[in-house]
PDB file of C-alpha atoms in Angstrom:
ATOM      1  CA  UNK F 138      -4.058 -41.197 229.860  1.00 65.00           C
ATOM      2  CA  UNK F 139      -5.749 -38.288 228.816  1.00 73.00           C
ATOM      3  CA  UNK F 140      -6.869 -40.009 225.569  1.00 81.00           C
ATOM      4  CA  UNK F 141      -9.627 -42.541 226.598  1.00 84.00           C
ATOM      5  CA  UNK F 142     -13.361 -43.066 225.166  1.00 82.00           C
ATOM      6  CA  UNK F 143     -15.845 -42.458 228.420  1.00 80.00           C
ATOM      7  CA  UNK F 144     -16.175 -45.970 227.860  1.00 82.00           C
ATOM      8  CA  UNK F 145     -12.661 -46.356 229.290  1.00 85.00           C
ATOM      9  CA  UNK F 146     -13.175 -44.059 231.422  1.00 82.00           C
ATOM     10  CA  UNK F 147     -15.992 -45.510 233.521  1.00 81.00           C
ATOM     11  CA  UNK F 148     -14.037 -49.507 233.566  1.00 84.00           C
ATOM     12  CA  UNK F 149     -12.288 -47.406 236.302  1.00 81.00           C
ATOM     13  CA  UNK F 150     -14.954 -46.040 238.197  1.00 81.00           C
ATOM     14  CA  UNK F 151     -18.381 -44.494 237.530  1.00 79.00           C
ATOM     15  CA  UNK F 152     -18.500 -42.068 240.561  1.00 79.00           C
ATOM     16  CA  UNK F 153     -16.882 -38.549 239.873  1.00 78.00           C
ATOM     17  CA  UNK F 154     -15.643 -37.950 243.109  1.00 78.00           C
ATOM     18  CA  UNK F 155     -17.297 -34.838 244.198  1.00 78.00           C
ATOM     19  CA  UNK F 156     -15.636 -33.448 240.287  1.00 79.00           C
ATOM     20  CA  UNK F 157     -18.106 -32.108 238.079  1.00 82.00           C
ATOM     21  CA  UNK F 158     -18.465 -33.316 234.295  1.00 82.00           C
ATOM     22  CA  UNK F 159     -18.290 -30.624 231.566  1.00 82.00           C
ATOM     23  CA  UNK F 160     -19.634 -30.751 228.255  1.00 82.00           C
ATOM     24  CA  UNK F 161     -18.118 -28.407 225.849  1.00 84.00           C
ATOM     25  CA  UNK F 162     -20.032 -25.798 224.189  1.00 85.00           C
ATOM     26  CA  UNK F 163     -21.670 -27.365 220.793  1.00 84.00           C
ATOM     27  CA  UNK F 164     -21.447 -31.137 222.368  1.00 85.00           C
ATOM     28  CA  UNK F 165     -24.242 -33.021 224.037  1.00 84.00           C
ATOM     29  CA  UNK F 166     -25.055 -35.985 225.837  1.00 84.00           C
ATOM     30  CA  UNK F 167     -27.798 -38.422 224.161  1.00 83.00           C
ATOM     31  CA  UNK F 168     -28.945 -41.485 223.455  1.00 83.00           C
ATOM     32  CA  UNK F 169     -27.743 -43.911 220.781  1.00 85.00           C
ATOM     33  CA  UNK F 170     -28.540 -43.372 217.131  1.00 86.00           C
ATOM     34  CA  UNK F 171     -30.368 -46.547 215.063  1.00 85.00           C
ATOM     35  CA  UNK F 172     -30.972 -47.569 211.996  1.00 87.00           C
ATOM     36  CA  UNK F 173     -33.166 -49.889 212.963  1.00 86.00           C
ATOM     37  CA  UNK F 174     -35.746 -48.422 214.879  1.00 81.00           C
ATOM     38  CA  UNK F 175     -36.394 -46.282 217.796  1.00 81.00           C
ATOM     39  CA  UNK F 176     -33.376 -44.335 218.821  1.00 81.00           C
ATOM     40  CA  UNK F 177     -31.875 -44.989 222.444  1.00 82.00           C
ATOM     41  CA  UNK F 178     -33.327 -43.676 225.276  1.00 81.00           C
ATOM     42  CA  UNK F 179     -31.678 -41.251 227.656  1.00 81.00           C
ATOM     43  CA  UNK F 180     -32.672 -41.286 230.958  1.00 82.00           C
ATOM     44  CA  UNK F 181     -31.696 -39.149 234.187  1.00 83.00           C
ATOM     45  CA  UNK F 182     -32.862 -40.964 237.270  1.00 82.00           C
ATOM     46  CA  UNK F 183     -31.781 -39.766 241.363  1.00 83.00           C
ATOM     47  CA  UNK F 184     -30.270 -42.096 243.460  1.00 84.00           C
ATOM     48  CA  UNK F 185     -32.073 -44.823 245.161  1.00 83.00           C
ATOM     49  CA  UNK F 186     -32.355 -44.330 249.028  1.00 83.00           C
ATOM     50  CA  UNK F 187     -31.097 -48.402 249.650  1.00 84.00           C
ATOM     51  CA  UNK F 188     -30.139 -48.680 252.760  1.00 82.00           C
ATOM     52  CA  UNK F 189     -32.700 -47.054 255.271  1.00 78.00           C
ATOM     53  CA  UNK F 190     -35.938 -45.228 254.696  1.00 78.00           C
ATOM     54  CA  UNK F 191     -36.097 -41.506 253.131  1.00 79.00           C
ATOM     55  CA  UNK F 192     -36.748 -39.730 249.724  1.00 79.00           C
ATOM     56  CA  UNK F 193     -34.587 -41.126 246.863  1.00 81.00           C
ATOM     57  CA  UNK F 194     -32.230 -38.319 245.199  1.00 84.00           C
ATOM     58  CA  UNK F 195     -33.200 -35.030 243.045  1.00 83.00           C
ATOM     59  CA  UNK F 196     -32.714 -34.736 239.514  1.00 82.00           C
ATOM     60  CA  UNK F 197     -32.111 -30.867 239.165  1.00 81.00           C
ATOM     61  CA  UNK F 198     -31.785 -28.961 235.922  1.00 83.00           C
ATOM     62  CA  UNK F 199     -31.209 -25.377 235.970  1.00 81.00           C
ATOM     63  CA  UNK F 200     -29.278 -22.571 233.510  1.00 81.00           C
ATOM     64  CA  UNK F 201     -26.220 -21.243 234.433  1.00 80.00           C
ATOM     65  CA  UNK F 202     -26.504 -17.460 235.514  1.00 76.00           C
ATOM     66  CA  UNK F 203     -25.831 -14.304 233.682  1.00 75.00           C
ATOM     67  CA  UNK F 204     -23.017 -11.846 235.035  1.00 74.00           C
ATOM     68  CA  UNK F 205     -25.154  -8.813 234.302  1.00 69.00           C
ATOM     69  CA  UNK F 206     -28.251  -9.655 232.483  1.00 70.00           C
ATOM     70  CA  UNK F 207     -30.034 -13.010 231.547  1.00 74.00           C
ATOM     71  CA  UNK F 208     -29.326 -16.729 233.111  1.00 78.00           C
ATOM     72  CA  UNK F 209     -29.472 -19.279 230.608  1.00 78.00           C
ATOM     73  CA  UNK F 210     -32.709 -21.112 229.169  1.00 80.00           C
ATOM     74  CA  UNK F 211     -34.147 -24.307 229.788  1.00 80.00           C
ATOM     75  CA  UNK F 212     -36.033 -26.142 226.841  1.00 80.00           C
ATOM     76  CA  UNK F 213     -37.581 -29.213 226.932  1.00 79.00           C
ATOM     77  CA  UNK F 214     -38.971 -30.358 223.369  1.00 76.00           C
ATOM     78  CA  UNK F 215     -39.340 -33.395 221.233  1.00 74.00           C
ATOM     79  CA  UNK F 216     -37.379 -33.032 217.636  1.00 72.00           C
ATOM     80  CA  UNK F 217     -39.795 -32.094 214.757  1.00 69.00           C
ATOM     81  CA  UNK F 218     -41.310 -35.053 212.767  1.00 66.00           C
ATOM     82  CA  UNK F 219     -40.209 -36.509 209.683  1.00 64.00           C
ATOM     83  CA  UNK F 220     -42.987 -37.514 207.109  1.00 63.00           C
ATOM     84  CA  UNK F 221     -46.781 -38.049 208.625  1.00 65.00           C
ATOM     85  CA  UNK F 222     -45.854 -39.609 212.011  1.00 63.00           C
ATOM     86  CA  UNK F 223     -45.725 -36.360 213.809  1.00 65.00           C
ATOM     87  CA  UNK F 224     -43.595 -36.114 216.805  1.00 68.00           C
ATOM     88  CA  UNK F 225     -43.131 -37.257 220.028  1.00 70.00           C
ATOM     89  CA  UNK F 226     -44.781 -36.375 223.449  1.00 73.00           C
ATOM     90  CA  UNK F 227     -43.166 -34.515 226.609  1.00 76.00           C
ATOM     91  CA  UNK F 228     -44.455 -35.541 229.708  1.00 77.00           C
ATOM     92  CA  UNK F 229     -44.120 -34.096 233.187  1.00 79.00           C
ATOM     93  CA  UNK F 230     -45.261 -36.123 235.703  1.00 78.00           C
ATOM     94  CA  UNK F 231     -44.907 -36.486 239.405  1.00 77.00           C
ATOM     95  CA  UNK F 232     -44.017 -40.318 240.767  1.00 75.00           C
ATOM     96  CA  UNK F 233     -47.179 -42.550 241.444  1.00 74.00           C
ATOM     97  CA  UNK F 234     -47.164 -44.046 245.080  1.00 72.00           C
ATOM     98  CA  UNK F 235     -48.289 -46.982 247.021  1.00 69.00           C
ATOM     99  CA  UNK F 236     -49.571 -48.110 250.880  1.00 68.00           C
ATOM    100  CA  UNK F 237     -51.552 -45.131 251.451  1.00 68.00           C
ATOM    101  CA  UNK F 238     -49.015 -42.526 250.500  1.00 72.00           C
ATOM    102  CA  UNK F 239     -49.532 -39.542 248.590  1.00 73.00           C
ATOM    103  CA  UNK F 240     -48.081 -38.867 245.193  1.00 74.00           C
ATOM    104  CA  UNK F 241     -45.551 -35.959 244.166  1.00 75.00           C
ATOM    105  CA  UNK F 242     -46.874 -32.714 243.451  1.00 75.00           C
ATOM    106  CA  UNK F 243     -45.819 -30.577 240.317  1.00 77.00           C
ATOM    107  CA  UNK F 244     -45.444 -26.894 240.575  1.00 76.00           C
ATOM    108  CA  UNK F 245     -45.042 -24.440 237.344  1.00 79.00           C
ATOM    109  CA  UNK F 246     -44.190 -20.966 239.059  1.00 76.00           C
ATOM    110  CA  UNK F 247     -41.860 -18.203 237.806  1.00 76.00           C
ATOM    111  CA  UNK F 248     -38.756 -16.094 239.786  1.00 74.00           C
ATOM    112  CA  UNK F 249     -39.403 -13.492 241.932  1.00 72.00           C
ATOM    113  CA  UNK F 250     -39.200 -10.116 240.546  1.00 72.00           C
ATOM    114  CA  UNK F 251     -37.342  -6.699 241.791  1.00 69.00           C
ATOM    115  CA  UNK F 252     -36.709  -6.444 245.460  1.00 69.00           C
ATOM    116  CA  UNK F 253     -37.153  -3.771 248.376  1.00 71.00           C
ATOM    117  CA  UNK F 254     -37.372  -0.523 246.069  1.00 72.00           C
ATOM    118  CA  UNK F 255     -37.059  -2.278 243.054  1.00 71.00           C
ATOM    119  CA  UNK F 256     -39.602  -2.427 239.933  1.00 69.00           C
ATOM    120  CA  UNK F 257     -39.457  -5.759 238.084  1.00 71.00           C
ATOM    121  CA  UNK F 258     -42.365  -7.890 236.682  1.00 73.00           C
ATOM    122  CA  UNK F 259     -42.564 -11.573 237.446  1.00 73.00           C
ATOM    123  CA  UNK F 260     -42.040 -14.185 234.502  1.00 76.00           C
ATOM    124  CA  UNK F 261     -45.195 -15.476 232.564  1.00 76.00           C
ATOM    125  CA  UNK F 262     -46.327 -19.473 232.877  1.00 77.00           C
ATOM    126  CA  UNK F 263     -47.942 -19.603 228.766  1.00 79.00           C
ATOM    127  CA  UNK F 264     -49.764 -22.995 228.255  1.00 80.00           C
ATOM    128  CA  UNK F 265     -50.504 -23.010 224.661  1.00 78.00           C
ATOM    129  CA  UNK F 266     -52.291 -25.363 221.903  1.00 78.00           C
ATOM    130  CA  UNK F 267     -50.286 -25.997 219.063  1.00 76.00           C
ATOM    131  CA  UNK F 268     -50.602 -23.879 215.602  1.00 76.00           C
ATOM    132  CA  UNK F 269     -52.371 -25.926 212.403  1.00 74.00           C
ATOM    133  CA  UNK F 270     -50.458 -24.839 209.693  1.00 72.00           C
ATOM    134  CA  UNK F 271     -51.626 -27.489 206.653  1.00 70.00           C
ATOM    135  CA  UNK F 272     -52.701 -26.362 203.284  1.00 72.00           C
ATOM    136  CA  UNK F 273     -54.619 -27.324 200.460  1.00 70.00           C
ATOM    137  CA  UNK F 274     -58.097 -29.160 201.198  1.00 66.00           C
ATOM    138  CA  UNK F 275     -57.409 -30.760 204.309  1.00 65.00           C
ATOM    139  CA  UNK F 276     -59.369 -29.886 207.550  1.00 66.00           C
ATOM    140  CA  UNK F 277     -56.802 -29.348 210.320  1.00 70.00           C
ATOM    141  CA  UNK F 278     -57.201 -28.011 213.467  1.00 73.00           C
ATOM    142  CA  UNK F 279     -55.494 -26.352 216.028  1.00 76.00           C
ATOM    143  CA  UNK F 280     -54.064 -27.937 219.202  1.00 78.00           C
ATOM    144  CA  UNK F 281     -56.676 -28.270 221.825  1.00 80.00           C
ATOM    145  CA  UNK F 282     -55.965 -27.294 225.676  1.00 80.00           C
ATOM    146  CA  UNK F 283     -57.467 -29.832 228.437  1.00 81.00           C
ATOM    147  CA  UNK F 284     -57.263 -29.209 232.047  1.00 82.00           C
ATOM    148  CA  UNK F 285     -58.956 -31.698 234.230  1.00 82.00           C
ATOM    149  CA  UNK F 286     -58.785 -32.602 238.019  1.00 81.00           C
ATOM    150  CA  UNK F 287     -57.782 -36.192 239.250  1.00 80.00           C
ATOM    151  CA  UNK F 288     -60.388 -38.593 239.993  1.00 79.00           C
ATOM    152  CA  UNK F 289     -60.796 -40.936 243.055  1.00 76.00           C
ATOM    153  CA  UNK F 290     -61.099 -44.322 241.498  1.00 72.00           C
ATOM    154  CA  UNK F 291     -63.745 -45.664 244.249  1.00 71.00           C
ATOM    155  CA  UNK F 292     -64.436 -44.264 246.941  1.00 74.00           C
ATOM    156  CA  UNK F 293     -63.248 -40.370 247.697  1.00 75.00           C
ATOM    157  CA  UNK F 294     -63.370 -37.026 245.973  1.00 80.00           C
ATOM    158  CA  UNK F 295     -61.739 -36.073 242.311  1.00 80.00           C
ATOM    159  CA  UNK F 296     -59.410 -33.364 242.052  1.00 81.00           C
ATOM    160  CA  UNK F 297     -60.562 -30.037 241.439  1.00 83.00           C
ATOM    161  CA  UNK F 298     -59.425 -26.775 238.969  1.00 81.00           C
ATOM    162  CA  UNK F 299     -59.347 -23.594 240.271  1.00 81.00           C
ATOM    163  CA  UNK F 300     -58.287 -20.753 237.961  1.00 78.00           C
ATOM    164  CA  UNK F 301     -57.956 -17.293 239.916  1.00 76.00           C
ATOM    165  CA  UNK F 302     -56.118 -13.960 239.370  1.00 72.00           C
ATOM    166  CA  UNK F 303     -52.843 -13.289 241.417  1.00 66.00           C
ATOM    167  CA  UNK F 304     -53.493 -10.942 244.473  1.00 61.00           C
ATOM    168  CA  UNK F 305     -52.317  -7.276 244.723  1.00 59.00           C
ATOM    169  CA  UNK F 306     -50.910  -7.484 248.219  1.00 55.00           C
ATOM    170  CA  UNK F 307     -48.031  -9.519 249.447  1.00 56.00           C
ATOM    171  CA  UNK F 308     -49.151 -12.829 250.029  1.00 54.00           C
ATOM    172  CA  UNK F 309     -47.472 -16.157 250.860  1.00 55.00           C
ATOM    173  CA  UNK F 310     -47.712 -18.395 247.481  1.00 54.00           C
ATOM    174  CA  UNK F 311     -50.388 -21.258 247.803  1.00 55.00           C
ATOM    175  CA  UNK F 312     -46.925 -23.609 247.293  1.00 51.00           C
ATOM    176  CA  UNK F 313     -43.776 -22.937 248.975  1.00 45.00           C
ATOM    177  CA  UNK F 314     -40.901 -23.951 247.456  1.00 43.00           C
TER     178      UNK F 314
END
């Protein structure tokens, strides 16, 4: 006892019991390493709802907070590429849905800022292109930024973009969280 792989571990029993798991500082959880091709995949998936109708379960990340200055950061990133394959692609995506539902929404919005009396700016959503950096006679170019509404594949509307400055006065957000 006390020993075990989490191999071990889970023959017992793969629910924690209301316990939390901790990960020492340095470690981390990933997928398996291979030699022989792509390396396992990780994945973090909610529960199912199985047994009557509802949502199915959250998967929440978040940074632990700072006692007097700075929470934590969150980074999501694919590992730099080896040789000329490049690298890999991060994708955030709401769930498709079917029968006449409508899909999941995705909202980018920063922490509120300050409070009654308070001065504080609100956080910064950057969407940027990636940097060219080749030398020598070959044409590169920068990364390219492409915002496009969704389209209505017969009949119906597509999606539209609307860029706009934040008001002055204290307005509701378009998206509640």
């Amino acid at each position: 006892l006390g020993g075990e792989t989490l191999a071990q571990t889970l023959v017992l029993g793969n629910v924690t019991g209301g316990r939390n798991i901790i990960v020492s500082t340095g470690d981390k959880i990933q997928g398996q390493d291979s030699a022989l091709g792509p390396g396992g995949a990780l994945a973090w998936v909610g529960g199912a709802a199985t047994g009557a109708p509802g949502a199915g379960g959250d998967v929440l990340i978040g940074s632990g907070p700072g006692l007097s200055g700075l929470s934590g950061r969150i980074g999501i990133a694919t590992a730099s590429g080896n040789g000329t394959n490049g690298s890999g692609l991060v994708r955030v995506a709401s769930g498709d849905s079917t029968g006449g539902a409508n899909s999941g929404n995705l909202l980018f919005q920063t922490g509120v800022a300050g409070g009654v009396g308070l001065g504080g700016n609100a956080g910064i959503i950057s969407i940027l292109g990636g940097v060219a950096e080749a030398t020598g006679p070959s044409t590169s170019r920068g990364g390219s930024l492409f915002i496009r509404g969704g389209r209505a594949r017969t009949d119906g509307e597509g999606g539209s973009v609307t860029l706009s400055a934040g008001p002055s006065s204290n307005i509701a957000p378009v998206f509640p969280i």
